[in-house]
Amino acid sequence: MTTTPETRPFRFGVVAAQAPTGAAWSDLARRVESAGYDTLVMPDNVSFGHAVFPALAAAAAVTTRLRVGTYVLANDFRHPVQVAKESATLSVLSGGRFELGLGAGRPDSGRENAMLGLDFDRPGVRVDRLVESIGVIKRLLAGETVTVDGPQHRAVEASVLPYGTEPQQVPILVAGGGPRMLRVAGEHADVAALGIPFDAEESAVRAAVDHVRSADRPDGGPVELNMNLMAVGDAVPRYLAGRLDPAALAAKGAVGVVSGSPAEMADQLRERRERLGISYLLIGDELMEAFAPVVGLLAGS
């Protein structure tokens, strides 16, 4: 299939937070890669799941093609200079296979901020801080020495790339659900992750996409659009068992659900890409085997 700037090739990834042992985590990464997925990404939490940077480094070390990423870092948890240093290191050690996902913090993450001794500011302040961080991180990854002197960070000169290291081309994903965050993603990110409810119908998704595309992108290029799939046929994550009826959601046109045979699911995703432009799909690790046949039909197309 010939693609255009608005019709990107499909990419598929798996979201996983943890495994009981290092061997199990390595095995998961290998299985994700061998099943044909493009990425393995991790959520960022204090109270559960593995710490993202060491876990992603371990996953990259036992794979050769698989890209690894954060989905997404809570911006308040780390200074942007620290994020840039960790990102540059993981990009170098993985051979350029790292993708940095960032967000302003979930609406319910105040408890985790408190665990780190951090205030949980109102949304507008957190978004301002995220925008500032993105600018700092991009410049540091490009090899600049940056004076971090915005309203949210103390003035200090910083650089993060070791001597002899080339600037790192780290794709940046920004996740958001509200209009402003979606526009921030559209303006500053390579990938916009649409934070939509699992039962959202196409009209709601289209509204989110329109917010992303309304942004004034400095480079003028299109942003890759990402979302999660919450049900594959009858398979749903354990935490949604009993709360989510895949057949009912499919009948009402929920975009977070695919149903039918692998070929029918593939057709549904092609049609949605044509209408909405969404080409990067993620599923939880519990669903990776159920969805693998669809990946086989669509990967790279």
C-alpha positions as a LaTeX table, in Angstrom:
\begin{tabular}{lrrr}
\hline
Residue & $x$ (\AA) & $y$ (\AA) & $z$ (\AA) \\
\hline
Met1 & 0.00 & 0.00 & 0.00 \\
Thr2 & 1.32 & 3.46 & $-0.91$ \\
Thr3 & 1.33 & 5.72 & 2.12 \\
Thr4 & 0.98 & 9.50 & 2.36 \\
Pro5 & 1.86 & 11.88 & 5.24 \\
Glu6 & $-1.68$ & 11.29 & 6.51 \\
Thr7 & $-1.59$ & 7.51 & 6.01 \\
Arg8 & 1.26 & 6.15 & 8.07 \\
Pro9 & 2.24 & 2.49 & 8.15 \\
Phe10 & 0.77 & 0.61 & 11.07 \\
Arg11 & 2.82 & 0.12 & 14.22 \\
Phe12 & 1.84 & $-2.14$ & 17.09 \\
Gly13 & 3.06 & $-2.32$ & 20.65 \\
Val14 & 2.54 & $-4.04$ & 23.98 \\
Val15 & 2.11 & $-2.29$ & 27.32 \\
Ala16 & 3.59 & $-4.17$ & 30.28 \\
Ala17 & 4.43 & $-3.04$ & 33.80 \\
Gln18 & 6.24 & $-5.93$ & 35.44 \\
Ala19 & 7.21 & $-9.60$ & 35.62 \\
Pro20 & 7.96 & $-11.73$ & 38.70 \\
Thr21 & 11.64 & $-12.32$ & 37.84 \\
Gly22 & 14.32 & $-10.94$ & 35.57 \\
Ala23 & 14.16 & $-14.10$ & 33.47 \\
Ala24 & 10.41 & $-13.71$ & 33.06 \\
Trp25 & 10.80 & $-10.07$ & 32.01 \\
Ser26 & 13.45 & $-11.01$ & 29.44 \\
Asp27 & 11.22 & $-13.78$ & 28.15 \\
Leu28 & 8.30 & $-11.36$ & 27.78 \\
Ala29 & 10.45 & $-8.94$ & 25.76 \\
Arg30 & 11.58 & $-11.72$ & 23.45 \\
Arg31 & 8.00 & $-12.94$ & 22.96 \\
Val32 & 6.80 & $-9.44$ & 22.13 \\
Glu33 & 9.51 & $-9.15$ & 19.50 \\
Ser34 & 9.02 & $-12.62$ & 18.03 \\
Ala35 & 5.25 & $-12.03$ & 17.75 \\
Gly36 & 5.97 & $-9.14$ & 15.38 \\
Tyr37 & 5.21 & $-6.18$ & 17.63 \\
Asp38 & 7.19 & $-2.99$ & 17.11 \\
Thr39 & 7.38 & $-1.67$ & 20.66 \\
Leu40 & 7.33 & $-2.67$ & 24.31 \\
Val41 & 6.28 & 0.25 & 26.49 \\
Met42 & 5.87 & 0.73 & 30.22 \\
Pro43 & 3.69 & 2.92 & 32.47 \\
Asp44 & 5.39 & 5.07 & 35.10 \\
Asn45 & 4.27 & 4.41 & 38.66 \\
Val46 & 5.85 & 4.63 & 42.10 \\
Ser47 & 3.68 & 2.15 & 43.95 \\
Phe48 & 3.51 & $-0.70$ & 41.42 \\
Gly49 & 5.39 & $-2.04$ & 38.43 \\
His50 & 9.09 & $-2.00$ & 37.70 \\
Ala51 & 11.13 & 1.20 & 37.47 \\
Val52 & 10.95 & 2.08 & 33.80 \\
Phe53 & 14.52 & 2.90 & 32.75 \\
Pro54 & 16.29 & $-0.20$ & 34.12 \\
Ala55 & 13.45 & $-2.46$ & 32.98 \\
Leu56 & 13.50 & $-1.03$ & 29.47 \\
Ala57 & 17.28 & $-1.32$ & 29.32 \\
Ala58 & 16.97 & $-5.00$ & 30.27 \\
Ala59 & 14.34 & $-5.53$ & 27.55 \\
Ala60 & 16.49 & $-3.81$ & 24.93 \\
Ala61 & 19.49 & $-5.94$ & 25.91 \\
Val62 & 17.74 & $-9.23$ & 25.06 \\
Thr63 & 16.13 & $-8.06$ & 21.77 \\
Thr64 & 17.51 & $-6.78$ & 18.49 \\
Arg65 & 14.65 & $-5.08$ & 16.62 \\
Leu66 & 12.12 & $-4.22$ & 19.32 \\
Arg67 & 11.80 & $-0.56$ & 20.27 \\
Val68 & 11.24 & 0.25 & 23.95 \\
Gly69 & 9.51 & 3.24 & 25.47 \\
Thr70 & 7.81 & 4.95 & 28.38 \\
Tyr71 & 4.02 & 5.19 & 28.28 \\
Val72 & 4.24 & 7.63 & 29.87 \\
Leu73 & 6.65 & 9.28 & 32.28 \\
Ala74 & 4.94 & 11.52 & 34.82 \\
Asn75 & 6.77 & 14.77 & 34.19 \\
Asp76 & 6.72 & 15.89 & 37.82 \\
Phe77 & 8.57 & 12.80 & 39.06 \\
Arg78 & 11.93 & 13.78 & 37.52 \\
His79 & 13.86 & 16.90 & 36.59 \\
Pro80 & 14.04 & 17.27 & 32.78 \\
Val81 & 17.84 & 17.12 & 32.87 \\
Gln82 & 17.61 & 13.73 & 34.57 \\
Val83 & 15.06 & 12.56 & 31.97 \\
Ala84 & 17.32 & 13.71 & 29.13 \\
Lys85 & 20.34 & 11.93 & 30.64 \\
Glu86 & 18.44 & 8.66 & 31.15 \\
Ser87 & 16.92 & 8.93 & 27.68 \\
Ala88 & 20.24 & 9.62 & 25.96 \\
Thr89 & 21.87 & 6.71 & 27.75 \\
Leu90 & 19.12 & 4.26 & 26.88 \\
Ser91 & 19.06 & 5.49 & 23.28 \\
Val92 & 22.81 & 4.91 & 22.93 \\
Leu93 & 22.81 & 1.51 & 24.65 \\
Ser94 & 19.81 & 0.25 & 22.64 \\
Gly95 & 21.15 & 1.38 & 19.29 \\
Gly96 & 18.56 & 4.12 & 18.92 \\
Arg97 & 15.56 & 2.00 & 19.87 \\
Phe98 & 14.22 & 4.17 & 22.70 \\
Glu99 & 11.06 & 6.30 & 22.51 \\
Leu100 & 10.26 & 8.80 & 25.25 \\
Gly101 & 6.63 & 9.13 & 26.30 \\
Leu102 & 5.72 & 12.07 & 28.56 \\
Gly103 & 2.61 & 13.31 & 30.31 \\
Ala104 & 1.56 & 15.91 & 32.86 \\
Gly105 & 0.44 & 13.27 & 35.37 \\
Arg106 & $-2.79$ & 11.34 & 35.69 \\
Pro107 & $-5.66$ & 13.18 & 37.40 \\
Asp108 & $-5.51$ & 10.63 & 40.24 \\
Ser109 & $-1.74$ & 10.62 & 40.74 \\
Gly110 & $-1.62$ & 13.07 & 43.64 \\
Arg111 & $-0.87$ & 10.22 & 46.07 \\
Glu112 & 2.20 & 9.22 & 44.07 \\
Asn113 & 3.44 & 12.81 & 43.99 \\
Ala114 & 3.07 & 12.86 & 47.78 \\
Met115 & 5.15 & 9.67 & 48.05 \\
Leu116 & 7.97 & 11.60 & 46.38 \\
Gly117 & 7.48 & 14.68 & 48.54 \\
Leu118 & 5.99 & 16.63 & 45.64 \\
Asp119 & 2.97 & 18.91 & 45.55 \\
Phe120 & 0.24 & 18.00 & 43.08 \\
Asp121 & $-0.45$ & 21.30 & 41.34 \\
Arg122 & $-3.52$ & 22.21 & 39.38 \\
Pro123 & $-3.61$ & 20.92 & 35.77 \\
Gly124 & $-2.62$ & 24.18 & 34.10 \\
Val125 & 0.57 & 24.44 & 36.16 \\
Arg126 & 1.49 & 20.81 & 35.46 \\
Val127 & 0.95 & 21.29 & 31.73 \\
Asp128 & 3.08 & 24.46 & 31.73 \\
Arg129 & 5.83 & 22.50 & 33.45 \\
Leu130 & 5.56 & 19.69 & 30.90 \\
Val131 & 5.89 & 22.07 & 27.94 \\
Glu132 & 8.96 & 23.61 & 29.54 \\
Ser133 & 10.45 & 20.16 & 30.15 \\
Ile134 & 9.90 & 19.04 & 26.55 \\
Gly135 & 11.85 & 22.03 & 25.27 \\
Val136 & 14.74 & 21.38 & 27.66 \\
Ile137 & 14.86 & 17.66 & 26.89 \\
Lys138 & 14.84 & 18.15 & 23.12 \\
Arg139 & 17.73 & 20.60 & 23.25 \\
Leu140 & 19.80 & 18.43 & 25.59 \\
Leu141 & 19.29 & 15.36 & 23.40 \\
Ala142 & 20.43 & 17.44 & 20.43 \\
Gly143 & 23.75 & 17.98 & 22.23 \\
Glu144 & 23.21 & 21.56 & 23.36 \\
Thr145 & 24.33 & 23.03 & 26.63 \\
Val146 & 21.13 & 24.44 & 28.04 \\
Thr147 & 20.51 & 27.05 & 30.68 \\
Val148 & 17.47 & 25.69 & 32.47 \\
Asp149 & 15.91 & 28.99 & 33.47 \\
Gly150 & 12.15 & 28.79 & 33.18 \\
Pro151 & 9.49 & 29.57 & 35.78 \\
Gln152 & 9.39 & 25.95 & 36.92 \\
His153 & 13.12 & 25.14 & 37.16 \\
Arg154 & 16.08 & 26.81 & 38.87 \\
Ala155 & 18.60 & 28.47 & 36.53 \\
Val156 & 21.54 & 26.17 & 35.87 \\
Glu157 & 23.68 & 25.27 & 32.86 \\
Ala158 & 23.33 & 21.61 & 31.83 \\
Ser159 & 24.54 & 19.15 & 29.21 \\
Val160 & 23.97 & 15.39 & 29.17 \\
Leu161 & 25.72 & 13.74 & 26.21 \\
Pro162 & 29.04 & 12.05 & 27.03 \\
Tyr163 & 32.07 & 13.19 & 25.03 \\
Gly164 & 32.07 & 11.59 & 21.61 \\
Thr165 & 28.37 & 10.72 & 21.65 \\
Glu166 & 26.31 & 11.85 & 18.68 \\
Pro167 & 23.05 & 13.78 & 19.23 \\
Gln168 & 20.27 & 11.32 & 19.92 \\
Gln169 & 17.15 & 11.16 & 17.74 \\
Val170 & 14.65 & 10.12 & 20.42 \\
Pro171 & 11.02 & 10.24 & 19.26 \\
Ile172 & 8.80 & 11.97 & 21.81 \\
Leu173 & 5.25 & 10.83 & 22.54 \\
Val174 & 2.93 & 13.05 & 24.54 \\
Ala175 & $-0.26$ & 11.64 & 26.03 \\
Gly176 & $-3.32$ & 13.70 & 26.77 \\
Gly177 & $-7.07$ & 13.63 & 27.01 \\
Gly178 & $-8.17$ & 17.24 & 27.39 \\
Pro179 & $-8.14$ & 19.82 & 24.60 \\
Arg180 & $-5.04$ & 21.67 & 25.80 \\
Met181 & $-2.95$ & 18.53 & 26.32 \\
Leu182 & $-3.97$ & 17.24 & 22.90 \\
Arg183 & $-2.85$ & 20.51 & 21.33 \\
Val184 & 0.44 & 20.31 & 23.26 \\
Ala185 & 0.94 & 16.85 & 21.79 \\
Gly186 & 0.11 & 18.14 & 18.33 \\
Glu187 & 2.60 & 20.99 & 18.63 \\
His188 & 5.54 & 19.37 & 20.40 \\
Ala189 & 5.43 & 15.58 & 19.95 \\
Asp190 & 6.29 & 13.08 & 17.25 \\
Val191 & 3.46 & 10.87 & 18.53 \\
Ala192 & 0.19 & 12.01 & 20.09 \\
Ala193 & $-1.35$ & 9.41 & 22.40 \\
Leu194 & $-5.10$ & 9.90 & 22.60 \\
Gly195 & $-6.23$ & 9.50 & 26.20 \\
Ile196 & $-9.82$ & 8.54 & 25.51 \\
Pro197 & $-12.25$ & 6.35 & 27.49 \\
Phe198 & $-12.31$ & 2.69 & 26.49 \\
Asp199 & $-15.93$ & 3.01 & 25.38 \\
Ala200 & $-15.41$ & 6.15 & 23.27 \\
Glu201 & $-17.22$ & 6.17 & 19.95 \\
Glu202 & $-15.79$ & 7.54 & 16.75 \\
Ser203 & $-17.23$ & 11.04 & 17.17 \\
Ala204 & $-15.32$ & 11.50 & 20.45 \\
Val205 & $-12.12$ & 10.16 & 18.94 \\
Arg206 & $-12.49$ & 12.42 & 15.94 \\
Ala207 & $-12.86$ & 15.43 & 18.27 \\
Ala208 & $-9.61$ & 14.45 & 20.02 \\
Val209 & $-7.84$ & 14.03 & 16.68 \\
Asp210 & $-9.08$ & 17.45 & 15.58 \\
His211 & $-7.56$ & 19.05 & 18.70 \\
Val212 & $-4.21$ & 17.43 & 17.90 \\
Arg213 & $-4.31$ & 18.55 & 14.28 \\
Ser214 & $-5.34$ & 22.09 & 15.21 \\
Ala215 & $-1.93$ & 22.69 & 16.78 \\
Asp216 & 0.67 & 24.87 & 15.08 \\
Arg217 & 3.56 & 22.43 & 14.49 \\
Pro218 & 6.92 & 24.20 & 14.07 \\
Asp219 & 8.09 & 21.71 & 11.43 \\
Gly220 & 4.74 & 21.56 & 9.68 \\
Gly221 & 4.86 & 17.76 & 9.51 \\
Pro222 & 2.08 & 15.38 & 10.58 \\
Val223 & 2.03 & 13.77 & 14.01 \\
Glu224 & 1.66 & 10.01 & 14.43 \\
Leu225 & $-1.60$ & 9.16 & 16.23 \\
Asn226 & $-1.70$ & 6.48 & 18.93 \\
Met227 & $-4.38$ & 4.86 & 21.06 \\
Asn228 & $-4.94$ & 1.75 & 23.20 \\
Leu229 & $-7.15$ & $-1.17$ & 22.26 \\
Met230 & $-9.01$ & $-2.47$ & 25.30 \\
Ala231 & $-10.66$ & $-5.60$ & 23.88 \\
Val232 & $-9.66$ & $-8.08$ & 21.19 \\
Gly233 & $-12.67$ & $-10.21$ & 20.35 \\
Asp234 & $-13.82$ & $-11.63$ & 23.69 \\
Ala235 & $-10.45$ & $-11.04$ & 25.40 \\
Val236 & $-10.22$ & $-8.19$ & 27.92 \\
Pro237 & $-7.63$ & $-7.31$ & 30.59 \\
Arg238 & $-8.24$ & $-8.87$ & 33.99 \\
Tyr239 & $-8.84$ & $-5.52$ & 35.65 \\
Leu240 & $-11.76$ & $-4.89$ & 33.28 \\
Ala241 & $-13.31$ & $-8.35$ & 33.54 \\
Gly242 & $-16.93$ & $-7.97$ & 34.55 \\
Arg243 & $-16.87$ & $-4.25$ & 33.77 \\
Leu244 & $-16.46$ & $-4.38$ & 30.02 \\
Asp245 & $-18.75$ & $-6.18$ & 27.58 \\
Pro246 & $-16.78$ & $-6.38$ & 24.31 \\
Ala247 & $-19.79$ & $-7.43$ & 22.22 \\
Ala248 & $-21.91$ & $-4.53$ & 23.48 \\
Leu249 & $-19.08$ & $-2.05$ & 22.92 \\
Ala250 & $-18.43$ & $-3.36$ & 19.42 \\
Ala251 & $-22.13$ & $-3.04$ & 18.62 \\
Lys252 & $-22.17$ & 0.63 & 19.66 \\
Gly253 & $-19.00$ & 1.39 & 17.67 \\
Ala254 & $-16.43$ & 1.80 & 20.44 \\
Val255 & $-13.08$ & 2.50 & 18.79 \\
Gly256 & $-11.12$ & 0.78 & 21.57 \\
Val257 & $-12.54$ & $-2.60$ & 20.55 \\
Val258 & $-11.92$ & $-4.90$ & 17.59 \\
Ser259 & $-14.05$ & $-7.95$ & 16.92 \\
Gly260 & $-14.55$ & $-10.89$ & 14.57 \\
Ser261 & $-11.87$ & $-12.91$ & 12.80 \\
Pro262 & $-8.28$ & $-11.60$ & 12.49 \\
Ala263 & $-9.06$ & $-10.54$ & 8.92 \\
Glu264 & $-12.18$ & $-8.68$ & 10.08 \\
Met265 & $-10.23$ & $-6.98$ & 12.87 \\
Ala266 & $-7.59$ & $-5.95$ & 10.34 \\
Asp267 & $-10.28$ & $-4.46$ & 8.10 \\
Gln268 & $-11.71$ & $-2.50$ & 11.05 \\
Leu269 & $-8.30$ & $-0.98$ & 11.81 \\
Arg270 & $-7.65$ & $-0.12$ & 8.17 \\
Glu271 & $-11.01$ & 1.65 & 7.97 \\
Arg272 & $-10.37$ & 3.56 & 11.20 \\
Arg273 & $-6.95$ & 4.62 & 9.96 \\
Glu274 & $-8.56$ & 5.87 & 6.75 \\
Arg275 & $-11.16$ & 7.89 & 8.68 \\
Leu276 & $-9.19$ & 9.00 & 11.75 \\
Gly277 & $-5.51$ & 8.62 & 10.87 \\
Ile278 & $-4.72$ & 6.35 & 13.84 \\
Ser279 & $-1.86$ & 4.05 & 12.87 \\
Tyr280 & $-0.06$ & 3.19 & 16.14 \\
Leu281 & $-2.02$ & 0.77 & 18.32 \\
Leu282 & $-1.11$ & $-0.56$ & 21.77 \\
Ile283 & $-2.56$ & $-3.47$ & 23.71 \\
Gly284 & $-1.90$ & $-4.80$ & 27.20 \\
Asp285 & 0.42 & $-7.79$ & 27.58 \\
Glu286 & $-2.54$ & $-10.00$ & 28.54 \\
Leu287 & $-3.95$ & $-9.51$ & 25.04 \\
Met288 & $-0.76$ & $-9.82$ & 23.01 \\
Glu289 & $-1.31$ & $-13.42$ & 21.94 \\
Ala290 & $-4.95$ & $-12.83$ & 20.97 \\
Phe291 & $-3.95$ & $-9.84$ & 18.86 \\
Ala292 & $-0.79$ & $-11.29$ & 17.28 \\
Pro293 & $-2.61$ & $-12.68$ & 14.18 \\
Val294 & $-3.85$ & $-9.16$ & 13.39 \\
Val295 & $-0.32$ & $-7.81$ & 13.76 \\
Gly296 & 0.83 & $-10.43$ & 11.29 \\
Leu297 & $-1.72$ & $-9.19$ & 8.75 \\
Leu298 & $-1.06$ & $-5.46$ & 9.14 \\
Ala299 & 2.52 & $-4.90$ & 10.33 \\
Gly300 & 4.30 & $-2.37$ & 8.13 \\
Ser301 & 1.35 & $-1.91$ & 5.76 \\
\hline
\end{tabular}
